[in-house]
Short mmCIF file of C-alpha atoms in Angstrom, two decimals:
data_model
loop_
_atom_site.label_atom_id
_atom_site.label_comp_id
_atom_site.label_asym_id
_atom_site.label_seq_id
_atom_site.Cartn_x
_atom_site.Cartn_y
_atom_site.Cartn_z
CA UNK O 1 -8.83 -5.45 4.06
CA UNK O 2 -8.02 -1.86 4.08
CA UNK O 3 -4.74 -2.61 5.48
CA UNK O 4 -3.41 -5.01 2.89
CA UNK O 5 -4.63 -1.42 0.47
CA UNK O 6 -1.97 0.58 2.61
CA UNK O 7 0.15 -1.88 2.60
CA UNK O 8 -0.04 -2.36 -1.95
CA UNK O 9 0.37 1.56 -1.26
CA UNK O 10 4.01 1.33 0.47
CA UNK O 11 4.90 -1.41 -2.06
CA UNK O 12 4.65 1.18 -5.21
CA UNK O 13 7.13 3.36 -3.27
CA UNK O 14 9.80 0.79 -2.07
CA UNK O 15 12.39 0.00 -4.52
CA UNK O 16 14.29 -2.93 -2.34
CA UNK O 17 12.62 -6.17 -3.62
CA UNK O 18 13.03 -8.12 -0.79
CA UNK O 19 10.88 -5.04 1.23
CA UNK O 20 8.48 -5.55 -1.32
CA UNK O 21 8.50 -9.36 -0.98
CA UNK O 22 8.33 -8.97 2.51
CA UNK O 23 5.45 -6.54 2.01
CA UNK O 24 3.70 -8.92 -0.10
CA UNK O 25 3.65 -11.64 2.40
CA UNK O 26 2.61 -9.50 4.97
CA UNK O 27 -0.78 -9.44 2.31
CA UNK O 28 -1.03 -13.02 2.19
CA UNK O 29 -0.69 -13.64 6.65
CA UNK O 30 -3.82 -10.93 6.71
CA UNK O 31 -5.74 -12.27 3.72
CA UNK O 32 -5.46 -15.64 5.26
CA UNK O 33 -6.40 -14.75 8.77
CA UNK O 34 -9.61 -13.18 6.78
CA UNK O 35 -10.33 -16.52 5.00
CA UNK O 36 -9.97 -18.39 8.23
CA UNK O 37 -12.75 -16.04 9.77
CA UNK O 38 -14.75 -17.68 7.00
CA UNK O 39 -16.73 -14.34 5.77
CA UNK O 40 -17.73 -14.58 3.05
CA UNK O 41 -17.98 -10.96 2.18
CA UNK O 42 -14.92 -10.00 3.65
CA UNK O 43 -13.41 -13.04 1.32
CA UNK O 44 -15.05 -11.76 -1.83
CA UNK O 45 -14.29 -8.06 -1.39
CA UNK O 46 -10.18 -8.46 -0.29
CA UNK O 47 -9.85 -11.19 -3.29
CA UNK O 48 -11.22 -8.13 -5.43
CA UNK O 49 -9.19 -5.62 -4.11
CA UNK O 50 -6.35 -7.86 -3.86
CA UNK O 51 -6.89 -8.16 -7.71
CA UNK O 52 -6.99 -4.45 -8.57
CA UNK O 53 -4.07 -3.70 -5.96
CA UNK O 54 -1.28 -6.29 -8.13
CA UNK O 55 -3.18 -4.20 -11.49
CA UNK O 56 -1.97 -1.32 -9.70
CA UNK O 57 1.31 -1.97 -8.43
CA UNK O 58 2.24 -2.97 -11.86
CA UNK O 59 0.62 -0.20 -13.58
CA UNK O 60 2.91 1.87 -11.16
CA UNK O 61 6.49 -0.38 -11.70
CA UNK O 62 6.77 -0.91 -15.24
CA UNK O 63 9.51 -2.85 -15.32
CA UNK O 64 10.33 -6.42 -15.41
CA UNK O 65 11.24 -6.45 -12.01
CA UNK O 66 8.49 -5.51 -9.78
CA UNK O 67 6.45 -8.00 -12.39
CA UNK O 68 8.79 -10.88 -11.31
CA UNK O 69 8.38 -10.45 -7.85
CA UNK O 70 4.81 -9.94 -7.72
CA UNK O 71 4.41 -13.45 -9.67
CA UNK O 72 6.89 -14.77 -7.57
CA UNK O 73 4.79 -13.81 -4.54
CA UNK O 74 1.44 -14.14 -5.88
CA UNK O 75 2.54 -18.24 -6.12
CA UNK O 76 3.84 -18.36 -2.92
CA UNK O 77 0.67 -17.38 -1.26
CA UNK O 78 -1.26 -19.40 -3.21
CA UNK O 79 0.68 -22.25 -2.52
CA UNK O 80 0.68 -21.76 1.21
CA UNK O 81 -3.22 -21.04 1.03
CA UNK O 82 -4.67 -23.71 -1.43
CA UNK O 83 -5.36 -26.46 0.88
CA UNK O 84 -7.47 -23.78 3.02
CA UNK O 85 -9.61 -22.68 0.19
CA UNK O 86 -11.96 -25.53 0.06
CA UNK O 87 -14.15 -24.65 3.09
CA UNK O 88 -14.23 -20.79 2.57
CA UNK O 89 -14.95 -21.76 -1.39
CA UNK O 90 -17.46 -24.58 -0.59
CA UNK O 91 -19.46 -21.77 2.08
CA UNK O 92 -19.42 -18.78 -0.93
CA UNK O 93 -20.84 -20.99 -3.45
CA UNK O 94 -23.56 -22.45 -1.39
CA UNK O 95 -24.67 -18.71 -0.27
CA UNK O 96 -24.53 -17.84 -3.96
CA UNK O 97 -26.91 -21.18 -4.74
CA UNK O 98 -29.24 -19.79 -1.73
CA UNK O 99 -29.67 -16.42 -3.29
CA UNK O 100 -30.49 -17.83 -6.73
CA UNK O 101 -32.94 -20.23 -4.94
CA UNK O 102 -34.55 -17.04 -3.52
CA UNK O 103 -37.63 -17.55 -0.92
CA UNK O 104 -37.07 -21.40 -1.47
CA UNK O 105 -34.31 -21.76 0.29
CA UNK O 106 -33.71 -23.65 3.48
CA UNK O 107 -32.41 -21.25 5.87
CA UNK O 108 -33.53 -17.80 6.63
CA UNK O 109 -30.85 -16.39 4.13
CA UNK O 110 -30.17 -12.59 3.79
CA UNK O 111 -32.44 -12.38 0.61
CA UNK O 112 -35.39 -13.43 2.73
CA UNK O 113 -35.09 -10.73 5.10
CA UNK O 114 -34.55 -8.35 2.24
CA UNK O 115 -37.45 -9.79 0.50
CA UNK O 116 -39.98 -9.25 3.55
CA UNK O 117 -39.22 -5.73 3.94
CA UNK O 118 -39.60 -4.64 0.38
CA UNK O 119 -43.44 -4.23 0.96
CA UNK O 120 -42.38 -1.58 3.40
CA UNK O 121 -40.16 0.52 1.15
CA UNK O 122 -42.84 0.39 -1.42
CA UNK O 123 -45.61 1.71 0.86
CA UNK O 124 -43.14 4.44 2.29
CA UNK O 125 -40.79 4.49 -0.72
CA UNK O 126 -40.88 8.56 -0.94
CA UNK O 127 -39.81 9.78 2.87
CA UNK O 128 -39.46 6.45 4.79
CA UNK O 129 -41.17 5.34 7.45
CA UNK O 130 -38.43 7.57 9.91
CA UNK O 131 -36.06 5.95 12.35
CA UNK O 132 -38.03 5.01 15.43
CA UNK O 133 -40.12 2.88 13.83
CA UNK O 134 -37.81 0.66 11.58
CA UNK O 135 -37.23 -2.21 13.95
CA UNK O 136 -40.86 -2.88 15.05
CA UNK O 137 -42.32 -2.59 11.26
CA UNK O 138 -39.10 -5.16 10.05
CA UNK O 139 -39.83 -7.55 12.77
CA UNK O 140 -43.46 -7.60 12.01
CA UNK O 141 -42.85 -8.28 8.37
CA UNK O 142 -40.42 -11.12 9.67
CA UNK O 143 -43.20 -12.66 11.55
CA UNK O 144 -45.63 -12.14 8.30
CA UNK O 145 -43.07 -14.24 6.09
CA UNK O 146 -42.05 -17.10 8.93
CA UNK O 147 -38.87 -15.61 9.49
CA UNK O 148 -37.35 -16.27 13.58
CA UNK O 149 -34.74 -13.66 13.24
CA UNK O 150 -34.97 -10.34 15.24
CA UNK O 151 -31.75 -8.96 12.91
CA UNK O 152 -31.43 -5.96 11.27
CA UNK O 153 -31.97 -6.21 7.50
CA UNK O 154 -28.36 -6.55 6.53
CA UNK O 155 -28.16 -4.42 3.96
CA UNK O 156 -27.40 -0.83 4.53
CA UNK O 157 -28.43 0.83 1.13
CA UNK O 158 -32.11 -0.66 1.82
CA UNK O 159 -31.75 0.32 5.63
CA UNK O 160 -31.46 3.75 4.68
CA UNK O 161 -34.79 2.90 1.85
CA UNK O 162 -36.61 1.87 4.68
CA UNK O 163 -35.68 4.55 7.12
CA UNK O 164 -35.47 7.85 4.53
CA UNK O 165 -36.97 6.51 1.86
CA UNK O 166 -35.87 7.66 -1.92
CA UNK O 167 -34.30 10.85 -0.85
CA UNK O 168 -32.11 9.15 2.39
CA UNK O 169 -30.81 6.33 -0.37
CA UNK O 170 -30.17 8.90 -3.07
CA UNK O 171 -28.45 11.10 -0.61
CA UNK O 172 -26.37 8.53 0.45
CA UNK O 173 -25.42 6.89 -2.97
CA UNK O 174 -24.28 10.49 -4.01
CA UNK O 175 -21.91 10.71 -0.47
CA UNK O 176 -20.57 7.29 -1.55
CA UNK O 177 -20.87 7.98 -5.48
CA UNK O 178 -19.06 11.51 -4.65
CA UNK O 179 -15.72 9.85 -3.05
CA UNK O 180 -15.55 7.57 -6.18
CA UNK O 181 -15.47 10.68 -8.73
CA UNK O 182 -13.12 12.43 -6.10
CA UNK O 183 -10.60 9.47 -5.83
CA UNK O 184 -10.44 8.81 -10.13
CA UNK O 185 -10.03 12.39 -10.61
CA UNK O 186 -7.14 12.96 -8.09
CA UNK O 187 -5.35 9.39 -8.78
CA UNK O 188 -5.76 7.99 -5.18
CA UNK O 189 -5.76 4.55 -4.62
CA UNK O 190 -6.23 4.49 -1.08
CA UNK O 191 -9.75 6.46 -0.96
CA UNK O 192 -10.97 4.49 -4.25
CA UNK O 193 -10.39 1.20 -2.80
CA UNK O 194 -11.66 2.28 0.53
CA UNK O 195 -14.74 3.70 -0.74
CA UNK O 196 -14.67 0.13 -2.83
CA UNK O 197 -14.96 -1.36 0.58
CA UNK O 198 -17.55 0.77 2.38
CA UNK O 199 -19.92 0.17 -0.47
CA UNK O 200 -19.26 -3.42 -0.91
CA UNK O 201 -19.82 -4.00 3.05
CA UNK O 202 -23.08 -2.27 2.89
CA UNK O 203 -24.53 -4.78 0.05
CA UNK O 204 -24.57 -7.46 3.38
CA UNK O 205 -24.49 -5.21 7.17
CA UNK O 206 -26.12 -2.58 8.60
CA UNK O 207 -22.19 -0.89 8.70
CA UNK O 208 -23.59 2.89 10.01
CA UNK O 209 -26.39 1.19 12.50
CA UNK O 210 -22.95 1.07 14.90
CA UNK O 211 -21.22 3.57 16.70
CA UNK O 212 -17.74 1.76 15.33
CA UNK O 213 -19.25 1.66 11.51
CA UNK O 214 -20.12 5.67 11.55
CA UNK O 215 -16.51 6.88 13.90
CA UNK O 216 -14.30 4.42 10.91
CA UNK O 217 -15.62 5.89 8.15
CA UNK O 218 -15.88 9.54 9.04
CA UNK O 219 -12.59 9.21 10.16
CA UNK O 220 -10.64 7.55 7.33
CA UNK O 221 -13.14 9.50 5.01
CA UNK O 222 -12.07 12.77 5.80
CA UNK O 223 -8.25 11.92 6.33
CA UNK O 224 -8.05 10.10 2.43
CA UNK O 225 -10.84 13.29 0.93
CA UNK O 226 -7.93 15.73 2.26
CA UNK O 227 -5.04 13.46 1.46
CA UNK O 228 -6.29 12.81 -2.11
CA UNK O 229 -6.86 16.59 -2.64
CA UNK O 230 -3.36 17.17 -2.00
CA UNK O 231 -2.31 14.69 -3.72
#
């Protein structure tokens, strides 16, 4: 996802339209690699930054040009990709008719796993219960509510509710919150969209419970903070 953002980034500075064409069906091979993976979240997210990246690139070419090529392109790929939409389509809406079925639902969805450990973060909802204890407390409260899974609780905003409490969640809402006011106030694309992404990811995975999660965003957080300071 973040690489079809760089890549709406080189578009707004190429003026050869068949670059820019080229560009914008190098979008379409990644986006449809990421709809062939069949994640849903990753599906979701890229179609909405897809969606603010064409808002951009023609907020940044005003001219009838750059408008004709990105419609020209924008059919193209949605040519090529229609008769793969049905599957990734038919799996999105049947998660979102699971969450609005709630505890009722068949399978041991993601809002059942949220929903057992909210009795947790109420009883602890100050400090946390710290960060040795997470696992054991979450898999008790799975057992409590006839859930199999030994999973984390997919959600990294009530992660950190569960392991700091209040003060970890607000802590880390204002990291995340901070980048957004950063990126709108110096005009950078790149870090809004990525922080877009960080935050949307942690609605549905534990993305800082990994070595890889905490090394990709410290990295690519400091490079676009500097970057967009310059900028």
């Amino acid at each position: 996802m973040f690489s079809n953002v760089i890549i709406f980034h080189f578009i707004t500075k190429t003026k050869n339209s068949f670059t820019a064409i080229g560009l914008f069906l190098l979008i379409w091979l990644q986006s449809f690699f990421i709809l062939q993976m069949v994640a849903k979240t990753a599906i979701v997210l890229n179609a909405l930054i897809v969606a603010i990246s064409i808002i951009y690139v023609l907020t940044k070419h005003k001219g009838h040009k750059m408008l004709l090529i990105t419609s020209f392109s924008a059919i193209i790929m949605l040519s090529f990709t229609y008769a793969y939409l049905d599957y990734p389509i038919r799996r999105i809406s049947d998660r979102f008719v699971e969450l609005s079925e709630g505890e009722m639902a068949k399978r041991e969805t993601r809002i059942k796993l949220w929903n057992s450990a909210m009795p947790i973060v109420k009883d602890n909802y100050i400090l946390g219960v710290g960060t040795g204890d997470v696992e054991d407390l979450l898999h008790d409260a799975y057992q409590r509510s006839n859930i199999s899974s030994t999973s984390n609780i997919h959600n990294q905003y009530l992660d950190y509710s569960l392991r700091f409490g209040v003060v970890g969640l607000l802590f880390f809402l204002s990291i995340l919150g901070g980048a957004l006011v950063h990126a709108v106030k110096t005009g950078s694309y790149l870090y809004f969209c990525f922080t877009i992404i960080i935050m949307g990811c942690a609605l549905t995975e534990n993305i800082f419970s990994r070595q890889w999660g905490i090394i990709f965003y410290a990295f690519f957080n400091y490079l676009l903070f500097v970057f967009a300071k310059e900028h």
